[in-house]
mmCIF file of C-alpha atoms in Angstrom:
data_model
loop_
_atom_site.group_PDB
_atom_site.id
_atom_site.type_symbol
_atom_site.label_atom_id
_atom_site.label_comp_id
_atom_site.label_asym_id
_atom_site.label_seq_id
_atom_site.Cartn_x
_atom_site.Cartn_y
_atom_site.Cartn_z
ATOM 1 C CA MET A 50 -43.820 28.440 -36.430
ATOM 2 C CA ASN A 51 -43.444 25.999 -33.592
ATOM 3 C CA HIS A 52 -40.931 26.334 -30.763
ATOM 4 C CA ILE A 53 -38.389 23.870 -32.211
ATOM 5 C CA LYS A 54 -38.316 25.479 -35.658
ATOM 6 C CA ARG A 55 -37.972 28.923 -34.070
ATOM 7 C CA SER A 56 -35.001 27.776 -32.000
ATOM 8 C CA HIS A 57 -33.381 26.278 -35.129
ATOM 9 C CA HIS A 58 -33.729 29.622 -36.882
ATOM 10 C CA ILE A 59 -32.125 31.382 -33.930
ATOM 11 C CA VAL A 60 -29.197 28.927 -33.892
ATOM 12 C CA PHE A 61 -28.712 29.421 -37.645
ATOM 13 C CA TRP A 62 -28.614 33.213 -37.344
ATOM 14 C CA ILE A 63 -26.252 33.083 -34.365
ATOM 15 C CA ALA A 64 -23.864 30.884 -36.367
ATOM 16 C CA ALA A 65 -24.093 33.169 -39.404
ATOM 17 C CA LEU A 66 -23.488 36.310 -37.334
ATOM 18 C CA ALA A 67 -20.623 34.629 -35.474
ATOM 19 C CA TYR A 68 -18.949 33.939 -38.793
ATOM 20 C CA PHE A 69 -19.294 37.546 -39.961
ATOM 21 C CA ILE A 70 -17.991 38.938 -36.672
ATOM 22 C CA VAL A 71 -15.096 36.479 -36.391
ATOM 23 C CA SER A 72 -14.126 36.887 -40.050
ATOM 24 C CA GLN A 73 -13.324 40.528 -39.358
ATOM 25 C CA GLN A 74 -11.368 39.963 -36.148
ATOM 26 C CA PHE A 75 -9.658 36.582 -35.969
ATOM 27 C CA SER A 76 -7.455 34.159 -37.907
ATOM 28 C CA ARG A 77 -8.440 31.703 -40.610
ATOM 29 C CA SER A 78 -8.352 28.758 -38.218
ATOM 30 C CA TYR A 79 -11.553 30.006 -36.583
ATOM 31 C CA LEU A 80 -13.140 30.529 -39.978
ATOM 32 C CA ILE A 81 -12.575 26.914 -41.009
ATOM 33 C CA VAL A 82 -14.953 25.951 -38.194
ATOM 34 C CA LEU A 83 -17.400 28.865 -38.403
ATOM 35 C CA LYS A 84 -17.743 29.343 -42.175
ATOM 36 C CA PRO A 85 -19.434 25.987 -42.926
ATOM 37 C CA MET A 86 -21.503 25.968 -39.728
ATOM 38 C CA PRO A 87 -24.583 27.897 -41.009
ATOM 39 C CA ILE A 88 -24.769 25.816 -44.181
ATOM 40 C CA LEU A 89 -24.374 22.576 -42.217
ATOM 41 C CA LEU A 90 -27.190 23.733 -39.933
ATOM 42 C CA LEU A 91 -29.338 24.207 -43.036
ATOM 43 C CA ALA A 92 -28.429 20.654 -44.072
ATOM 44 C CA GLY A 93 -29.557 19.474 -40.646
ATOM 45 C CA PHE A 94 -32.832 21.388 -40.920
ATOM 46 C CA ALA A 95 -33.420 19.871 -44.369
ATOM 47 C CA PHE A 96 -32.749 16.425 -42.952
ATOM 48 C CA PHE A 97 -35.338 16.843 -40.196
ATOM 49 C CA TYR A 98 -38.035 18.807 -42.039
ATOM 50 C CA ILE A 99 -37.996 17.533 -45.631
ATOM 51 C CA ARG A 100 -38.803 14.014 -46.788
ATOM 52 C CA GLY A 101 -37.979 11.798 -49.751
ATOM 53 C CA THR A 102 -35.610 12.487 -52.613
ATOM 54 C CA GLN A 103 -35.702 16.212 -51.961
ATOM 55 C CA ARG A 104 -34.204 15.673 -48.512
ATOM 56 C CA ILE A 105 -31.299 13.665 -49.917
ATOM 57 C CA LEU A 106 -30.580 16.140 -52.732
ATOM 58 C CA LEU A 107 -30.845 19.190 -50.484
ATOM 59 C CA CYS A 108 -28.685 17.717 -47.716
ATOM 60 C CA LEU A 109 -26.019 16.693 -50.232
ATOM 61 C CA ALA A 110 -26.118 20.111 -51.894
ATOM 62 C CA PHE A 111 -25.590 21.853 -48.553
ATOM 63 C CA ILE A 112 -22.805 19.443 -47.567
ATOM 64 C CA PHE A 113 -20.953 20.012 -50.859
ATOM 65 C CA SER A 114 -21.383 23.774 -50.355
ATOM 66 C CA ALA A 115 -19.831 23.505 -46.891
ATOM 67 C CA ILE A 116 -16.961 21.410 -48.253
ATOM 68 C CA GLY A 117 -16.377 24.041 -50.945
ATOM 69 C CA ASP A 118 -16.299 26.787 -48.302
ATOM 70 C CA VAL A 119 -13.667 24.945 -46.271
ATOM 71 C CA ILE A 120 -11.536 24.084 -49.309
ATOM 72 C CA LEU A 121 -11.556 27.709 -50.501
ATOM 73 C CA LEU A 122 -10.421 28.877 -47.057
ATOM 74 C CA VAL A 123 -7.266 26.801 -47.441
ATOM 75 C CA ARG A 124 -4.808 28.775 -49.515
ATOM 76 C CA GLY A 125 -3.355 27.349 -52.676
ATOM 77 C CA GLU A 126 -4.301 27.315 -56.342
ATOM 78 C CA SER A 127 -4.330 23.529 -56.530
ATOM 79 C CA LEU A 128 -7.141 23.358 -53.959
ATOM 80 C CA PHE A 129 -9.102 26.183 -55.588
ATOM 81 C CA VAL A 130 -10.226 23.922 -58.418
ATOM 82 C CA PHE A 131 -11.427 21.284 -55.924
ATOM 83 C CA GLY A 132 -13.407 23.972 -54.093
ATOM 84 C CA LEU A 133 -15.015 25.018 -57.363
ATOM 85 C CA GLY A 134 -15.731 21.371 -58.132
ATOM 86 C CA SER A 135 -17.492 21.000 -54.810
ATOM 87 C CA PHE A 136 -19.617 24.061 -55.524
ATOM 88 C CA LEU A 137 -20.336 22.742 -59.023
ATOM 89 C CA ILE A 138 -21.712 19.506 -57.567
ATOM 90 C CA ALA A 139 -23.764 21.510 -55.045
ATOM 91 C CA HIS A 140 -25.207 23.713 -57.779
ATOM 92 C CA ILE A 141 -26.078 20.743 -59.966
ATOM 93 C CA LEU A 142 -27.965 19.247 -57.015
ATOM 94 C CA PHE A 143 -29.742 22.581 -56.386
ATOM 95 C CA ILE A 144 -30.685 22.748 -60.084
ATOM 96 C CA CYS A 145 -32.099 19.209 -59.915
ATOM 97 C CA LEU A 146 -34.247 20.291 -56.967
ATOM 98 C CA PHE A 147 -35.347 23.430 -58.784
ATOM 99 C CA ILE A 148 -36.314 21.475 -61.897
ATOM 100 C CA GLN A 149 -38.415 19.096 -59.789
ATOM 101 C CA LYS A 150 -40.401 21.997 -58.328
ATOM 102 C CA PHE A 151 -40.436 24.437 -61.255
ATOM 103 C CA GLN A 152 -43.760 25.164 -62.891
ATOM 104 C CA PHE A 153 -43.602 27.440 -65.897
ATOM 105 C CA ALA A 154 -45.910 30.431 -65.891
ATOM 106 C CA SER A 155 -45.981 33.305 -68.343
ATOM 107 C CA LYS A 156 -45.684 35.713 -65.378
ATOM 108 C CA LYS A 157 -42.211 34.329 -64.686
ATOM 109 C CA ILE A 158 -40.808 34.984 -68.174
ATOM 110 C CA VAL A 159 -39.616 38.510 -67.301
ATOM 111 C CA ALA A 160 -37.745 37.246 -64.237
ATOM 112 C CA ILE A 161 -36.198 34.451 -66.298
ATOM 113 C CA ILE A 162 -35.020 36.894 -68.968
ATOM 114 C CA PHE A 163 -33.492 39.251 -66.371
ATOM 115 C CA THR A 164 -31.747 36.331 -64.670
ATOM 116 C CA ILE A 165 -30.237 35.166 -67.952
ATOM 117 C CA LEU A 166 -29.127 38.709 -68.836
ATOM 118 C CA TYR A 167 -27.602 39.151 -65.367
ATOM 119 C CA ALA A 168 -25.678 35.885 -65.761
ATOM 120 C CA ILE A 169 -24.342 36.910 -69.180
ATOM 121 C CA ILE A 170 -23.237 40.328 -67.901
ATOM 122 C CA ALA A 171 -21.596 38.767 -64.829
ATOM 123 C CA ILE A 172 -19.667 36.306 -67.008
ATOM 124 C CA PHE A 173 -18.332 39.091 -69.229
ATOM 125 C CA MET A 174 -17.367 41.238 -66.234
ATOM 126 C CA LEU A 175 -15.571 38.393 -64.461
ATOM 127 C CA GLN A 176 -13.917 36.914 -67.531
ATOM 128 C CA LYS A 177 -11.143 39.511 -67.857
ATOM 129 C CA ASN A 178 -9.968 38.974 -64.239
ATOM 130 C CA LEU A 179 -10.038 35.183 -64.057
ATOM 131 C CA GLY A 180 -6.810 34.392 -65.899
ATOM 132 C CA ASN A 181 -6.206 30.616 -65.885
ATOM 133 C CA PHE A 182 -9.468 30.004 -64.032
ATOM 134 C CA VAL A 183 -11.825 31.054 -66.850
ATOM 135 C CA ILE A 184 -12.822 27.458 -67.645
ATOM 136 C CA PRO A 185 -13.383 26.223 -64.040
ATOM 137 C CA VAL A 186 -15.328 29.309 -63.039
#
């Protein structure tokens, strides 16, 4: 790993740790700045180190994730749905990237089955506590 990439990793981890420390000690106003910072740094890294369509999709996915983080920090049910919408867009972009790179192998079938089972179990466990947000979530 060259010097520049190493320093980018250090900056990312400092931002992530700052968020975790501040989230335990300070008000939400600090979190609105610190919460999206690590993900925006990842968007910046993707912009500088990845080329082509993948760069665009990955940067947009990270940006929509950061927007979702900020929206969910603002209290209010009306904004909650917009935060989920932002994460939905981000996840669709991540899925598009995954599909571009995915190569099926029989060795992966067990992991795929466990992932699907985990998702089904998580949905059933969350469903009873979601109330009006069952459909958006």
